Amino acid sequence: MPYITSVERRGLEKGLQQGLQQGKQENILQLLEIRFEDVAQELKQIIEKLDDIELLGKLFAQAATTQSLDEFESVVSQYVTDDESKEEEE
């Protein structure tokens, strides 16, 4: 097995993390399109900017269970607002 430097390992981990993030984003958008058909470009852009894997998992569950696209957008705006507030505190 070839030796992997710590820099290479970090790069590999970052790449895996980005792949997981992108997959979760795509799953959310695909689910929304299946359930509600037309998904606003603005909502797509918000989801594509999210990088918190745990949050994306929560949003996937919400996308599967909310009754309407408006309800899902409300949930997303709550998470995004909460997340922005935390960043401002730091």
PDB file of N, CA and C in Angstrom:
ATOM      1  N   MET A   1       0.848  -1.182   0.000  1.00  0.00           N
ATOM      2  CA  MET A   1       0.000   0.000   0.000  1.00  0.00           C
ATOM      3  C   MET A   1       0.889   1.239   0.000  1.00  0.00           C
ATOM      4  N   PRO A   2       0.647   2.170  -0.905  1.00  0.00           N
ATOM      5  CA  PRO A   2       1.498   3.363  -0.988  1.00  0.00           C
ATOM      6  C   PRO A   2       1.305   4.275   0.224  1.00  0.00           C
ATOM      7  N   TYR A   3       2.382   4.957   0.544  1.00  0.00           N
ATOM      8  CA  TYR A   3       2.371   5.902   1.659  1.00  0.00           C
ATOM      9  C   TYR A   3       1.610   7.160   1.239  1.00  0.00           C
ATOM     10  N   ILE A   4       0.741   7.653   2.118  1.00  0.00           N
ATOM     11  CA  ILE A   4      -0.020   8.874   1.852  1.00  0.00           C
ATOM     12  C   ILE A   4       0.395   9.916   2.881  1.00  0.00           C
ATOM     13  N   THR A   5       0.821  11.066   2.393  1.00  0.00           N
ATOM     14  CA  THR A   5       1.219  12.134   3.309  1.00  0.00           C
ATOM     15  C   THR A   5      -0.013  12.735   3.973  1.00  0.00           C
ATOM     16  N   SER A   6       0.218  13.479   5.037  1.00  0.00           N
ATOM     17  CA  SER A   6      -0.904  14.109   5.741  1.00  0.00           C
ATOM     18  C   SER A   6      -1.620  15.120   4.842  1.00  0.00           C
ATOM     19  N   VAL A   7      -0.876  15.786   3.988  1.00  0.00           N
ATOM     20  CA  VAL A   7      -1.485  16.745   3.054  1.00  0.00           C
ATOM     21  C   VAL A   7      -2.383  16.004   2.066  1.00  0.00           C
ATOM     22  N   GLU A   8      -1.892  14.885   1.554  1.00  0.00           N
ATOM     23  CA  GLU A   8      -2.700  14.091   0.625  1.00  0.00           C
ATOM     24  C   GLU A   8      -3.946  13.538   1.325  1.00  0.00           C
ATOM     25  N   ARG A   9      -3.773  13.114   2.566  1.00  0.00           N
ATOM     26  CA  ARG A   9      -4.896  12.566   3.329  1.00  0.00           C
ATOM     27  C   ARG A   9      -5.971  13.634   3.536  1.00  0.00           C
ATOM     28  N   ARG A  10      -5.530  14.842   3.902  1.00  0.00           N
ATOM     29  CA  ARG A  10      -6.498  15.933   4.091  1.00  0.00           C
ATOM     30  C   ARG A  10      -7.216  16.257   2.786  1.00  0.00           C
ATOM     31  N   GLY A  11      -6.469  16.251   1.702  1.00  0.00           N
ATOM     32  CA  GLY A  11      -7.078  16.508   0.401  1.00  0.00           C
ATOM     33  C   GLY A  11      -8.096  15.442   0.034  1.00  0.00           C
ATOM     34  N   LEU A  12      -7.757  14.194   0.317  1.00  0.00           N
ATOM     35  CA  LEU A  12      -8.672  13.091   0.048  1.00  0.00           C
ATOM     36  C   LEU A  12      -9.931  13.211   0.901  1.00  0.00           C
ATOM     37  N   GLU A  13      -9.760  13.506   2.183  1.00  0.00           N
ATOM     38  CA  GLU A  13     -10.906  13.668   3.080  1.00  0.00           C
ATOM     39  C   GLU A  13     -11.798  14.823   2.637  1.00  0.00           C
ATOM     40  N   LYS A  14     -11.161  15.923   2.217  1.00  0.00           N
ATOM     41  CA  LYS A  14     -11.933  17.079   1.760  1.00  0.00           C
ATOM     42  C   LYS A  14     -12.723  16.725   0.497  1.00  0.00           C
ATOM     43  N   GLY A  15     -12.097  15.993  -0.400  1.00  0.00           N
ATOM     44  CA  GLY A  15     -12.782  15.573  -1.621  1.00  0.00           C
ATOM     45  C   GLY A  15     -13.960  14.657  -1.331  1.00  0.00           C
ATOM     46  N   LEU A  16     -13.770  13.729  -0.396  1.00  0.00           N
ATOM     47  CA  LEU A  16     -14.864  12.839  -0.008  1.00  0.00           C
ATOM     48  C   LEU A  16     -16.002  13.624   0.630  1.00  0.00           C
ATOM     49  N   GLN A  17     -15.653  14.587   1.469  1.00  0.00           N
ATOM     50  CA  GLN A  17     -16.656  15.425   2.138  1.00  0.00           C
ATOM     51  C   GLN A  17     -17.453  16.227   1.102  1.00  0.00           C
ATOM     52  N   GLN A  18     -16.748  16.786   0.127  1.00  0.00           N
ATOM     53  CA  GLN A  18     -17.427  17.568  -0.907  1.00  0.00           C
ATOM     54  C   GLN A  18     -18.342  16.687  -1.752  1.00  0.00           C
ATOM     55  N   GLY A  19     -17.899  15.466  -2.023  1.00  0.00           N
ATOM     56  CA  GLY A  19     -18.728  14.535  -2.783  1.00  0.00           C
ATOM     57  C   GLY A  19     -19.997  14.166  -2.029  1.00  0.00           C
ATOM     58  N   LEU A  20     -19.859  13.935  -0.732  1.00  0.00           N
ATOM     59  CA  LEU A  20     -21.012  13.623   0.110  1.00  0.00           C
ATOM     60  C   LEU A  20     -21.978  14.805   0.156  1.00  0.00           C
ATOM     61  N   GLN A  21     -21.413  15.991   0.316  1.00  0.00           N
ATOM     62  CA  GLN A  21     -22.220  17.220   0.356  1.00  0.00           C
ATOM     63  C   GLN A  21     -22.994  17.387  -0.946  1.00  0.00           C
ATOM     64  N   GLN A  22     -22.307  17.247  -2.053  1.00  0.00           N
ATOM     65  CA  GLN A  22     -22.949  17.433  -3.352  1.00  0.00           C
ATOM     66  C   GLN A  22     -24.036  16.381  -3.580  1.00  0.00           C
ATOM     67  N   GLY A  23     -23.775  15.150  -3.168  1.00  0.00           N
ATOM     68  CA  GLY A  23     -24.769  14.092  -3.312  1.00  0.00           C
ATOM     69  C   GLY A  23     -26.027  14.385  -2.513  1.00  0.00           C
ATOM     70  N   LYS A  24     -25.860  14.873  -1.289  1.00  0.00           N
ATOM     71  CA  LYS A  24     -27.020  15.205  -0.455  1.00  0.00           C
ATOM     72  C   LYS A  24     -27.804  16.369  -1.059  1.00  0.00           C
ATOM     73  N   GLN A  25     -27.091  17.365  -1.575  1.00  0.00           N
ATOM     74  CA  GLN A  25     -27.766  18.497  -2.213  1.00  0.00           C
ATOM     75  C   GLN A  25     -28.596  18.017  -3.405  1.00  0.00           C
ATOM     76  N   GLU A  26     -27.992  17.170  -4.227  1.00  0.00           N
ATOM     77  CA  GLU A  26     -28.691  16.657  -5.405  1.00  0.00           C
ATOM     78  C   GLU A  26     -29.901  15.816  -5.008  1.00  0.00           C
ATOM     79  N   ASN A  27     -29.763  15.021  -3.948  1.00  0.00           N
ATOM     80  CA  ASN A  27     -30.885  14.198  -3.487  1.00  0.00           C
ATOM     81  C   ASN A  27     -32.059  15.057  -3.033  1.00  0.00           C
ATOM     82  N   ILE A  28     -31.764  16.120  -2.302  1.00  0.00           N
ATOM     83  CA  ILE A  28     -32.825  17.025  -1.843  1.00  0.00           C
ATOM     84  C   ILE A  28     -33.548  17.634  -3.040  1.00  0.00           C
ATOM     85  N   LEU A  29     -32.782  18.157  -3.977  1.00  0.00           N
ATOM     86  CA  LEU A  29     -33.389  18.808  -5.140  1.00  0.00           C
ATOM     87  C   LEU A  29     -34.189  17.824  -5.982  1.00  0.00           C
ATOM     88  N   GLN A  30     -33.664  16.630  -6.158  1.00  0.00           N
ATOM     89  CA  GLN A  30     -34.382  15.622  -6.937  1.00  0.00           C
ATOM     90  C   GLN A  30     -35.695  15.240  -6.250  1.00  0.00           C
ATOM     91  N   LEU A  31     -35.653  15.058  -4.950  1.00  0.00           N
ATOM     92  CA  LEU A  31     -36.863  14.719  -4.201  1.00  0.00           C
ATOM     93  C   LEU A  31     -37.907  15.833  -4.308  1.00  0.00           C
ATOM     94  N   LEU A  32     -37.455  17.076  -4.182  1.00  0.00           N
ATOM     95  CA  LEU A  32     -38.385  18.203  -4.302  1.00  0.00           C
ATOM     96  C   LEU A  32     -39.009  18.258  -5.691  1.00  0.00           C
ATOM     97  N   GLU A  33     -38.202  18.002  -6.716  1.00  0.00           N
ATOM     98  CA  GLU A  33     -38.722  18.038  -8.087  1.00  0.00           C
ATOM     99  C   GLU A  33     -39.713  16.906  -8.334  1.00  0.00           C
ATOM    100  N   ILE A  34     -39.474  15.751  -7.731  1.00  0.00           N
ATOM    101  CA  ILE A  34     -40.414  14.637  -7.874  1.00  0.00           C
ATOM    102  C   ILE A  34     -41.732  14.961  -7.173  1.00  0.00           C
ATOM    103  N   ARG A  35     -41.639  15.503  -5.980  1.00  0.00           N
ATOM    104  CA  ARG A  35     -42.848  15.760  -5.185  1.00  0.00           C
ATOM    105  C   ARG A  35     -43.611  16.997  -5.641  1.00  0.00           C
ATOM    106  N   PHE A  36     -42.888  18.065  -5.992  1.00  0.00           N
ATOM    107  CA  PHE A  36     -43.550  19.351  -6.226  1.00  0.00           C
ATOM    108  C   PHE A  36     -43.338  19.908  -7.631  1.00  0.00           C
ATOM    109  N   GLU A  37     -42.591  19.237  -8.470  1.00  0.00           N
ATOM    110  CA  GLU A  37     -42.296  19.594  -9.851  1.00  0.00           C
ATOM    111  C   GLU A  37     -41.432  20.841  -9.994  1.00  0.00           C
ATOM    112  N   ASP A  38     -42.005  22.010  -9.914  1.00  0.00           N
ATOM    113  CA  ASP A  38     -41.228  23.228 -10.153  1.00  0.00           C
ATOM    114  C   ASP A  38     -40.576  23.716  -8.863  1.00  0.00           C
ATOM    115  N   VAL A  39     -39.247  23.734  -8.868  1.00  0.00           N
ATOM    116  CA  VAL A  39     -38.493  24.234  -7.717  1.00  0.00           C
ATOM    117  C   VAL A  39     -37.819  25.528  -8.157  1.00  0.00           C
ATOM    118  N   ALA A  40     -38.050  26.589  -7.407  1.00  0.00           N
ATOM    119  CA  ALA A  40     -37.510  27.906  -7.757  1.00  0.00           C
ATOM    120  C   ALA A  40     -35.987  27.873  -7.799  1.00  0.00           C
ATOM    121  N   GLN A  41     -35.437  28.600  -8.753  1.00  0.00           N
ATOM    122  CA  GLN A  41     -33.985  28.682  -8.903  1.00  0.00           C
ATOM    123  C   GLN A  41     -33.331  29.211  -7.625  1.00  0.00           C
ATOM    124  N   GLU A  42     -33.983  30.151  -6.978  1.00  0.00           N
ATOM    125  CA  GLU A  42     -33.444  30.730  -5.740  1.00  0.00           C
ATOM    126  C   GLU A  42     -33.284  29.658  -4.659  1.00  0.00           C
ATOM    127  N   LEU A  43     -34.281  28.784  -4.526  1.00  0.00           N
ATOM    128  CA  LEU A  43     -34.206  27.705  -3.538  1.00  0.00           C
ATOM    129  C   LEU A  43     -33.088  26.733  -3.904  1.00  0.00           C
ATOM    130  N   LYS A  44     -32.959  26.428  -5.190  1.00  0.00           N
ATOM    131  CA  LYS A  44     -31.873  25.550  -5.638  1.00  0.00           C
ATOM    132  C   LYS A  44     -30.520  26.140  -5.254  1.00  0.00           C
ATOM    133  N   GLN A  45     -30.350  27.431  -5.465  1.00  0.00           N
ATOM    134  CA  GLN A  45     -29.076  28.082  -5.154  1.00  0.00           C
ATOM    135  C   GLN A  45     -28.785  28.060  -3.659  1.00  0.00           C
ATOM    136  N   ILE A  46     -29.807  28.250  -2.843  1.00  0.00           N
ATOM    137  CA  ILE A  46     -29.616  28.211  -1.389  1.00  0.00           C
ATOM    138  C   ILE A  46     -29.140  26.830  -0.970  1.00  0.00           C
ATOM    139  N   ILE A  47     -29.801  25.791  -1.471  1.00  0.00           N
ATOM    140  CA  ILE A  47     -29.432  24.421  -1.112  1.00  0.00           C
ATOM    141  C   ILE A  47     -28.026  24.098  -1.597  1.00  0.00           C
ATOM    142  N   GLU A  48     -27.670  24.559  -2.787  1.00  0.00           N
ATOM    143  CA  GLU A  48     -26.342  24.290  -3.338  1.00  0.00           C
ATOM    144  C   GLU A  48     -25.232  24.994  -2.565  1.00  0.00           C
ATOM    145  N   LYS A  49     -25.561  26.027  -1.809  1.00  0.00           N
ATOM    146  CA  LYS A  49     -24.560  26.741  -1.008  1.00  0.00           C
ATOM    147  C   LYS A  49     -24.349  26.107   0.364  1.00  0.00           C
ATOM    148  N   LEU A  50     -25.292  25.282   0.809  1.00  0.00           N
ATOM    149  CA  LEU A  50     -25.185  24.675   2.134  1.00  0.00           C
ATOM    150  C   LEU A  50     -24.077  23.628   2.144  1.00  0.00           C
ATOM    151  N   ASP A  51     -23.253  23.656   3.195  1.00  0.00           N
ATOM    152  CA  ASP A  51     -22.147  22.698   3.265  1.00  0.00           C
ATOM    153  C   ASP A  51     -22.149  21.852   4.536  1.00  0.00           C
ATOM    154  N   ASP A  52     -23.144  22.035   5.379  1.00  0.00           N
ATOM    155  CA  ASP A  52     -23.260  21.271   6.621  1.00  0.00           C
ATOM    156  C   ASP A  52     -23.971  19.949   6.318  1.00  0.00           C
ATOM    157  N   ILE A  53     -23.232  18.843   6.395  1.00  0.00           N
ATOM    158  CA  ILE A  53     -23.774  17.531   6.049  1.00  0.00           C
ATOM    159  C   ILE A  53     -24.963  17.172   6.940  1.00  0.00           C
ATOM    160  N   GLU A  54     -24.856  17.473   8.225  1.00  0.00           N
ATOM    161  CA  GLU A  54     -25.949  17.166   9.156  1.00  0.00           C
ATOM    162  C   GLU A  54     -27.210  17.956   8.791  1.00  0.00           C
ATOM    163  N   LEU A  55     -27.039  19.230   8.479  1.00  0.00           N
ATOM    164  CA  LEU A  55     -28.174  20.064   8.079  1.00  0.00           C
ATOM    165  C   LEU A  55     -28.795  19.545   6.789  1.00  0.00           C
ATOM    166  N   LEU A  56     -27.966  19.163   5.835  1.00  0.00           N
ATOM    167  CA  LEU A  56     -28.488  18.630   4.579  1.00  0.00           C
ATOM    168  C   LEU A  56     -29.297  17.356   4.824  1.00  0.00           C
ATOM    169  N   GLY A  57     -28.859  16.537   5.768  1.00  0.00           N
ATOM    170  CA  GLY A  57     -29.626  15.343   6.122  1.00  0.00           C
ATOM    171  C   GLY A  57     -30.987  15.696   6.700  1.00  0.00           C
ATOM    172  N   LYS A  58     -31.015  16.712   7.565  1.00  0.00           N
ATOM    173  CA  LYS A  58     -32.285  17.163   8.142  1.00  0.00           C
ATOM    174  C   LYS A  58     -33.207  17.710   7.053  1.00  0.00           C
ATOM    175  N   LEU A  59     -32.625  18.457   6.127  1.00  0.00           N
ATOM    176  CA  LEU A  59     -33.437  19.029   5.050  1.00  0.00           C
ATOM    177  C   LEU A  59     -33.971  17.948   4.117  1.00  0.00           C
ATOM    178  N   PHE A  60     -33.202  16.877   3.929  1.00  0.00           N
ATOM    179  CA  PHE A  60     -33.696  15.770   3.110  1.00  0.00           C
ATOM    180  C   PHE A  60     -34.947  15.168   3.750  1.00  0.00           C
ATOM    181  N   ALA A  61     -34.889  14.965   5.064  1.00  0.00           N
ATOM    182  CA  ALA A  61     -36.053  14.432   5.782  1.00  0.00           C
ATOM    183  C   ALA A  61     -37.239  15.387   5.662  1.00  0.00           C
ATOM    184  N   GLN A  62     -36.972  16.673   5.764  1.00  0.00           N
ATOM    185  CA  GLN A  62     -38.043  17.666   5.622  1.00  0.00           C
ATOM    186  C   GLN A  62     -38.618  17.652   4.205  1.00  0.00           C
ATOM    187  N   ALA A  63     -37.745  17.503   3.210  1.00  0.00           N
ATOM    188  CA  ALA A  63     -38.207  17.461   1.819  1.00  0.00           C
ATOM    189  C   ALA A  63     -39.133  16.271   1.589  1.00  0.00           C
ATOM    190  N   ALA A  64     -38.894  15.195   2.324  1.00  0.00           N
ATOM    191  CA  ALA A  64     -39.713  13.991   2.175  1.00  0.00           C
ATOM    192  C   ALA A  64     -41.040  14.087   2.919  1.00  0.00           C
ATOM    193  N   THR A  65     -41.111  14.940   3.936  1.00  0.00           N
ATOM    194  CA  THR A  65     -42.294  14.922   4.802  1.00  0.00           C
ATOM    195  C   THR A  65     -43.140  16.192   4.783  1.00  0.00           C
ATOM    196  N   THR A  66     -42.615  17.298   4.288  1.00  0.00           N
ATOM    197  CA  THR A  66     -43.418  18.521   4.280  1.00  0.00           C
ATOM    198  C   THR A  66     -44.592  18.371   3.315  1.00  0.00           C
ATOM    199  N   GLN A  67     -45.652  19.095   3.616  1.00  0.00           N
ATOM    200  CA  GLN A  67     -46.877  18.997   2.821  1.00  0.00           C
ATOM    201  C   GLN A  67     -46.838  19.837   1.549  1.00  0.00           C
ATOM    202  N   SER A  68     -45.979  20.856   1.538  1.00  0.00           N
ATOM    203  CA  SER A  68     -45.930  21.737   0.369  1.00  0.00           C
ATOM    204  C   SER A  68     -44.522  22.293   0.197  1.00  0.00           C
ATOM    205  N   LEU A  69     -44.273  22.811  -0.982  1.00  0.00           N
ATOM    206  CA  LEU A  69     -42.983  23.437  -1.252  1.00  0.00           C
ATOM    207  C   LEU A  69     -42.826  24.706  -0.418  1.00  0.00           C
ATOM    208  N   ASP A  70     -43.916  25.433  -0.221  1.00  0.00           N
ATOM    209  CA  ASP A  70     -43.865  26.636   0.622  1.00  0.00           C
ATOM    210  C   ASP A  70     -43.437  26.288   2.045  1.00  0.00           C
ATOM    211  N   GLU A  71     -43.964  25.190   2.564  1.00  0.00           N
ATOM    212  CA  GLU A  71     -43.594  24.756   3.912  1.00  0.00           C
ATOM    213  C   GLU A  71     -42.104  24.405   3.963  1.00  0.00           C
ATOM    214  N   PHE A  72     -41.601  23.721   2.933  1.00  0.00           N
ATOM    215  CA  PHE A  72     -40.180  23.381   2.890  1.00  0.00           C
ATOM    216  C   PHE A  72     -39.330  24.644   2.823  1.00  0.00           C
ATOM    217  N   GLU A  73     -39.728  25.600   1.996  1.00  0.00           N
ATOM    218  CA  GLU A  73     -38.983  26.860   1.892  1.00  0.00           C
ATOM    219  C   GLU A  73     -38.934  27.577   3.233  1.00  0.00           C
ATOM    220  N   SER A  74     -40.013  27.518   3.976  1.00  0.00           N
ATOM    221  CA  SER A  74     -40.056  28.126   5.304  1.00  0.00           C
ATOM    222  C   SER A  74     -39.054  27.456   6.242  1.00  0.00           C
ATOM    223  N   VAL A  75     -38.981  26.142   6.190  1.00  0.00           N
ATOM    224  CA  VAL A  75     -38.023  25.396   7.017  1.00  0.00           C
ATOM    225  C   VAL A  75     -36.596  25.776   6.630  1.00  0.00           C
ATOM    226  N   VAL A  76     -36.319  25.819   5.337  1.00  0.00           N
ATOM    227  CA  VAL A  76     -34.977  26.173   4.865  1.00  0.00           C
ATOM    228  C   VAL A  76     -34.607  27.575   5.319  1.00  0.00           C
ATOM    229  N   SER A  77     -35.522  28.513   5.178  1.00  0.00           N
ATOM    230  CA  SER A  77     -35.207  29.893   5.569  1.00  0.00           C
ATOM    231  C   SER A  77     -34.928  29.985   7.063  1.00  0.00           C
ATOM    232  N   GLN A  78     -35.605  29.174   7.856  1.00  0.00           N
ATOM    233  CA  GLN A  78     -35.343  29.154   9.300  1.00  0.00           C
ATOM    234  C   GLN A  78     -33.928  28.651   9.581  1.00  0.00           C
ATOM    235  N   TYR A  79     -33.530  27.553   8.934  1.00  0.00           N
ATOM    236  CA  TYR A  79     -32.189  27.013   9.140  1.00  0.00           C
ATOM    237  C   TYR A  79     -31.118  27.974   8.647  1.00  0.00           C
ATOM    238  N   VAL A  80     -31.348  28.569   7.486  1.00  0.00           N
ATOM    239  CA  VAL A  80     -30.354  29.485   6.919  1.00  0.00           C
ATOM    240  C   VAL A  80     -30.219  30.713   7.807  1.00  0.00           C
ATOM    241  N   THR A  81     -31.325  31.253   8.294  1.00  0.00           N
ATOM    242  CA  THR A  81     -31.290  32.410   9.185  1.00  0.00           C
ATOM    243  C   THR A  81     -30.579  32.060  10.481  1.00  0.00           C
ATOM    244  N   ASP A  82     -30.891  30.886  11.066  1.00  0.00           N
ATOM    245  CA  ASP A  82     -30.221  30.445  12.291  1.00  0.00           C
ATOM    246  C   ASP A  82     -28.731  30.286  12.064  1.00  0.00           C
ATOM    247  N   ASP A  83     -28.352  29.709  10.934  1.00  0.00           N
ATOM    248  CA  ASP A  83     -26.949  29.476  10.609  1.00  0.00           C
ATOM    249  C   ASP A  83     -26.210  30.796  10.441  1.00  0.00           C
ATOM    250  N   GLU A  84     -26.838  31.768   9.766  1.00  0.00           N
ATOM    251  CA  GLU A  84     -26.204  33.069   9.565  1.00  0.00           C
ATOM    252  C   GLU A  84     -26.038  33.790  10.896  1.00  0.00           C
ATOM    253  N   SER A  85     -26.991  33.646  11.799  1.00  0.00           N
ATOM    254  CA  SER A  85     -26.904  34.280  13.117  1.00  0.00           C
ATOM    255  C   SER A  85     -25.729  33.724  13.900  1.00  0.00           C
ATOM    256  N   LYS A  86     -25.522  32.414  13.821  1.00  0.00           N
ATOM    257  CA  LYS A  86     -24.403  31.784  14.529  1.00  0.00           C
ATOM    258  C   LYS A  86     -23.071  32.289  13.989  1.00  0.00           C
ATOM    259  N   GLU A  87     -22.970  32.448  12.664  1.00  0.00           N
ATOM    260  CA  GLU A  87     -21.735  32.936  12.057  1.00  0.00           C
ATOM    261  C   GLU A  87     -21.437  34.360  12.502  1.00  0.00           C
ATOM    262  N   GLU A  88     -22.469  35.191  12.622  1.00  0.00           N
ATOM    263  CA  GLU A  88     -22.268  36.578  13.035  1.00  0.00           C
ATOM    264  C   GLU A  88     -21.785  36.658  14.475  1.00  0.00           C
ATOM    265  N   GLU A  89     -22.219  35.718  15.334  1.00  0.00           N
ATOM    266  CA  GLU A  89     -21.809  35.707  16.732  1.00  0.00           C
ATOM    267  C   GLU A  89     -20.334  35.373  16.881  1.00  0.00           C
ATOM    268  N   GLU A  90     -19.797  34.588  15.958  1.00  0.00           N
ATOM    269  CA  GLU A  90     -18.392  34.169  16.028  1.00  0.00           C
ATOM    270  C   GLU A  90     -17.509  35.278  15.594  1.00  0.00           C
TER     271      GLU A  90
END
